[in-house]
mmCIF file with all atom_site columns, C-alpha atoms in Angstrom:
data_model
loop_
_atom_site.group_PDB
_atom_site.id
_atom_site.type_symbol
_atom_site.label_atom_id
_atom_site.label_alt_id
_atom_site.label_comp_id
_atom_site.label_asym_id
_atom_site.label_entity_id
_atom_site.label_seq_id
_atom_site.pdbx_PDB_ins_code
_atom_site.Cartn_x
_atom_site.Cartn_y
_atom_site.Cartn_z
_atom_site.occupancy
_atom_site.B_iso_or_equiv
_atom_site.pdbx_formal_charge
_atom_site.auth_seq_id
_atom_site.auth_comp_id
_atom_site.auth_asym_id
_atom_site.auth_atom_id
_atom_site.pdbx_PDB_model_num
ATOM 1  C CA . VAL A 1 1  ? 141.828 76.202 123.565 1.00 74.00 ? 1169 VAL A CA 1
ATOM 2  C CA . ALA A 1 2  ? 141.645 75.063 119.951 1.00 84.00 ? 1170 ALA A CA 1
ATOM 3  C CA . THR A 1 3  ? 142.282 71.401 119.136 1.00 87.00 ? 1171 THR A CA 1
ATOM 4  C CA . LEU A 1 4  ? 142.397 69.586 115.817 1.00 92.00 ? 1172 LEU A CA 1
ATOM 5  C CA . GLU A 1 5  ? 142.863 65.826 115.333 1.00 93.00 ? 1173 GLU A CA 1
ATOM 6  C CA . VAL A 1 6  ? 142.991 64.336 111.834 1.00 96.00 ? 1174 VAL A CA 1
ATOM 7  C CA . SER A 1 7  ? 142.961 60.561 111.322 1.00 96.00 ? 1175 SER A CA 1
ATOM 8  C CA . VAL A 1 8  ? 145.472 59.405 108.711 1.00 97.00 ? 1176 VAL A CA 1
ATOM 9  C CA . SER A 1 9  ? 144.637 55.696 109.143 1.00 96.00 ? 1177 SER A CA 1
ATOM 10 C CA . SER A 1 10 ? 142.559 53.482 111.419 1.00 93.00 ? 1178 SER A CA 1
ATOM 11 C CA . SER A 1 11 ? 145.374 53.454 114.006 1.00 95.00 ? 1179 SER A CA 1
ATOM 12 C CA . ALA A 1 12 ? 147.131 56.815 113.559 1.00 97.00 ? 1180 ALA A CA 1
ATOM 13 C CA . SER A 1 13 ? 146.253 60.487 113.687 1.00 96.00 ? 1181 SER A CA 1
ATOM 14 C CA . LEU A 1 14 ? 147.911 63.903 113.708 1.00 96.00 ? 1182 LEU A CA 1
ATOM 15 C CA . VAL A 1 15 ? 147.045 66.232 116.581 1.00 93.00 ? 1183 VAL A CA 1
ATOM 16 C CA . THR A 1 16 ? 147.575 69.960 117.226 1.00 92.00 ? 1184 THR A CA 1
ATOM 17 C CA . GLU A 1 17 ? 146.419 72.212 120.056 1.00 86.00 ? 1185 GLU A CA 1
ATOM 18 C CA . TRP A 1 18 ? 146.686 75.970 120.613 1.00 84.00 ? 1186 TRP A CA 1
ATOM 19 C CA . SER A 1 19 ? 145.968 77.644 123.965 1.00 79.00 ? 1187 SER A CA 1
ATOM 20 C CA . PHE A 1 20 ? 145.657 81.390 124.318 1.00 75.00 ? 1188 PHE A CA 1
ATOM 21 C CA . PRO A 1 21 ? 146.347 82.975 127.746 1.00 69.00 ? 1189 PRO A CA 1
ATOM 22 C CA . PHE A 1 22 ? 143.438 84.554 129.639 1.00 67.00 ? 1190 PHE A CA 1
ATOM 23 C CA . GLY A 1 23 ? 145.456 86.187 132.408 1.00 64.00 ? 1191 GLY A CA 1
ATOM 24 C CA . GLY A 1 24 ? 148.618 85.979 134.463 1.00 62.00 ? 1192 GLY A CA 1
ATOM 25 C CA . PHE A 1 25 ? 151.994 86.320 132.813 1.00 62.00 ? 1193 PHE A CA 1
ATOM 26 C CA . ASP A 1 26 ? 151.545 86.746 129.086 1.00 62.00 ? 1194 ASP A CA 1
ATOM 27 C CA . ALA A 1 27 ? 154.484 85.221 127.212 1.00 61.00 ? 1195 ALA A CA 1
ATOM 28 C CA . GLY A 1 28 ? 153.540 87.120 124.057 1.00 66.00 ? 1196 GLY A CA 1
ATOM 29 C CA . GLU A 1 29 ? 152.505 84.018 122.136 1.00 71.00 ? 1197 GLU A CA 1
ATOM 30 C CA . PRO A 1 30 ? 150.040 81.158 122.602 1.00 76.00 ? 1198 PRO A CA 1
ATOM 31 C CA . ALA A 1 31 ? 151.053 77.757 123.929 1.00 78.00 ? 1199 ALA A CA 1
ATOM 32 C CA . TRP A 1 32 ? 151.026 75.170 121.135 1.00 83.00 ? 1200 TRP A CA 1
ATOM 33 C CA . SER A 1 33 ? 151.663 71.483 120.749 1.00 87.00 ? 1201 SER A CA 1
ATOM 34 C CA . GLY A 1 34 ? 151.509 69.073 117.859 1.00 92.00 ? 1202 GLY A CA 1
ATOM 35 C CA . GLY A 1 35 ? 152.351 65.490 117.169 1.00 94.00 ? 1203 GLY A CA 1
ATOM 36 C CA . ALA A 1 36 ? 151.241 62.031 116.235 1.00 96.00 ? 1204 ALA A CA 1
ATOM 37 C CA . LYS A 1 37 ? 148.965 59.588 118.047 1.00 94.00 ? 1205 LYS A CA 1
ATOM 38 C CA . PHE A 1 38 ? 149.106 55.823 117.473 1.00 95.00 ? 1206 PHE A CA 1
ATOM 39 C CA . ARG A 1 39 ? 146.535 53.308 118.702 1.00 93.00 ? 1207 ARG A CA 1
ATOM 40 C CA . THR A 1 40 ? 147.051 49.600 119.253 1.00 93.00 ? 1208 THR A CA 1
ATOM 41 C CA . ARG A 1 41 ? 144.644 47.023 120.634 1.00 90.00 ? 1209 ARG A CA 1
ATOM 42 C CA . GLY A 1 42 ? 145.435 47.889 124.248 1.00 92.00 ? 1210 GLY A CA 1
ATOM 43 C CA . HIS A 1 43 ? 147.312 51.194 124.237 1.00 94.00 ? 1211 HIS A CA 1
ATOM 44 C CA . ALA A 1 44 ? 147.446 54.666 122.744 1.00 92.00 ? 1212 ALA A CA 1
ATOM 45 C CA . PHE A 1 45 ? 150.823 56.372 122.264 1.00 94.00 ? 1213 PHE A CA 1
ATOM 46 C CA . SER A 1 46 ? 151.437 60.060 121.538 1.00 92.00 ? 1214 SER A CA 1
ATOM 47 C CA . LEU A 1 47 ? 154.695 61.720 120.528 1.00 94.00 ? 1215 LEU A CA 1
ATOM 48 C CA . MET A 1 48 ? 154.395 65.497 120.879 1.00 91.00 ? 1216 MET A CA 1
ATOM 49 C CA . LEU A 1 49 ? 156.354 68.711 120.309 1.00 90.00 ? 1217 LEU A CA 1
ATOM 50 C CA . SER A 1 50 ? 155.402 71.792 122.367 1.00 86.00 ? 1218 SER A CA 1
ATOM 51 C CA . ASN A 1 51 ? 156.603 75.274 123.300 1.00 82.00 ? 1219 ASN A CA 1
ATOM 52 C CA . THR A 1 52 ? 155.573 75.004 126.964 1.00 77.00 ? 1220 THR A CA 1
ATOM 53 C CA . PRO A 1 53 ? 156.558 72.656 129.794 1.00 73.00 ? 1221 PRO A CA 1
ATOM 54 C CA . ASN A 1 54 ? 153.073 72.965 131.343 1.00 68.00 ? 1222 ASN A CA 1
ATOM 55 C CA . ILE A 1 55 ? 150.817 69.947 131.169 1.00 62.00 ? 1223 ILE A CA 1
ATOM 56 C CA . SER A 1 56 ? 147.940 71.320 133.226 1.00 61.00 ? 1224 SER A CA 1
ATOM 57 C CA . THR A 1 57 ? 145.223 73.646 132.024 1.00 62.00 ? 1225 THR A CA 1
ATOM 58 C CA . ASP A 1 58 ? 145.898 76.015 134.937 1.00 62.00 ? 1226 ASP A CA 1
ATOM 59 C CA . GLY A 1 59 ? 149.466 76.590 133.779 1.00 60.00 ? 1227 GLY A CA 1
ATOM 60 C CA . ILE A 1 60 ? 148.630 76.950 130.109 1.00 60.00 ? 1228 ILE A CA 1
ATOM 61 C CA . VAL A 1 61 ? 145.620 79.314 130.144 1.00 59.00 ? 1229 VAL A CA 1
ATOM 62 C CA . THR A 1 62 ? 147.227 81.687 132.662 1.00 60.00 ? 1230 THR A CA 1
ATOM 63 C CA . GLY A 1 63 ? 150.037 82.290 130.192 1.00 59.00 ? 1231 GLY A CA 1
ATOM 64 C CA . SER A 1 64 ? 152.813 81.038 132.451 1.00 58.00 ? 1232 SER A CA 1
ATOM 65 C CA . GLU A 1 65 ? 156.388 80.333 131.421 1.00 60.00 ? 1233 GLU A CA 1
ATOM 66 C CA . ARG A 1 66 ? 157.356 79.591 127.829 1.00 61.00 ? 1234 ARG A CA 1
ATOM 67 C CA . ARG A 1 67 ? 160.776 78.370 126.835 1.00 61.00 ? 1235 ARG A CA 1
ATOM 68 C CA . GLY A 1 68 ? 162.576 79.336 123.659 1.00 65.00 ? 1236 GLY A CA 1
ATOM 69 C CA . ASP A 1 69 ? 163.251 75.796 122.486 1.00 77.00 ? 1237 ASP A CA 1
ATOM 70 C CA . PRO A 1 70 ? 160.497 73.294 121.659 1.00 84.00 ? 1238 PRO A CA 1
ATOM 71 C CA . ILE A 1 71 ? 160.079 70.393 124.093 1.00 86.00 ? 1239 ILE A CA 1
ATOM 72 C CA . VAL A 1 72 ? 159.561 66.773 123.038 1.00 89.00 ? 1240 VAL A CA 1
ATOM 73 C CA . GLY A 1 73 ? 157.145 64.699 125.113 1.00 87.00 ? 1241 GLY A CA 1
ATOM 74 C CA . PHE A 1 74 ? 155.155 61.493 124.992 1.00 88.00 ? 1242 PHE A CA 1
ATOM 75 C CA . THR A 1 75 ? 152.178 59.809 126.597 1.00 88.00 ? 1243 THR A CA 1
ATOM 76 C CA . ILE A 1 76 ? 151.135 56.188 126.947 1.00 92.00 ? 1244 ILE A CA 1
ATOM 77 C CA . THR A 1 77 ? 147.521 55.365 127.786 1.00 91.00 ? 1245 THR A CA 1
ATOM 78 C CA . ARG A 1 78 ? 146.188 51.901 128.634 1.00 92.00 ? 1246 ARG A CA 1
ATOM 79 C CA . ASN A 1 79 ? 142.737 51.115 127.199 1.00 82.00 ? 1247 ASN A CA 1
ATOM 80 C CA . ILE A 1 80 ? 140.743 48.901 129.549 1.00 82.00 ? 1248 ILE A CA 1
#
């Protein structure tokens, strides 16, 4: 897994991640995702674009299903 996060301001960054399959069903290309992350005083928000519906490491590194169309996703994290 290769990850790169670049801060563009004190509250925003650009993120990309590439995961290469180690076994299982090889889809012929790595899983990738990229997007933007925004931080507020109490939360962190991410808006992402990916080529895989998998959100777990087990699904990504085994090279499981890839779809033809990119998928849009988001996360919200509460900072305590």
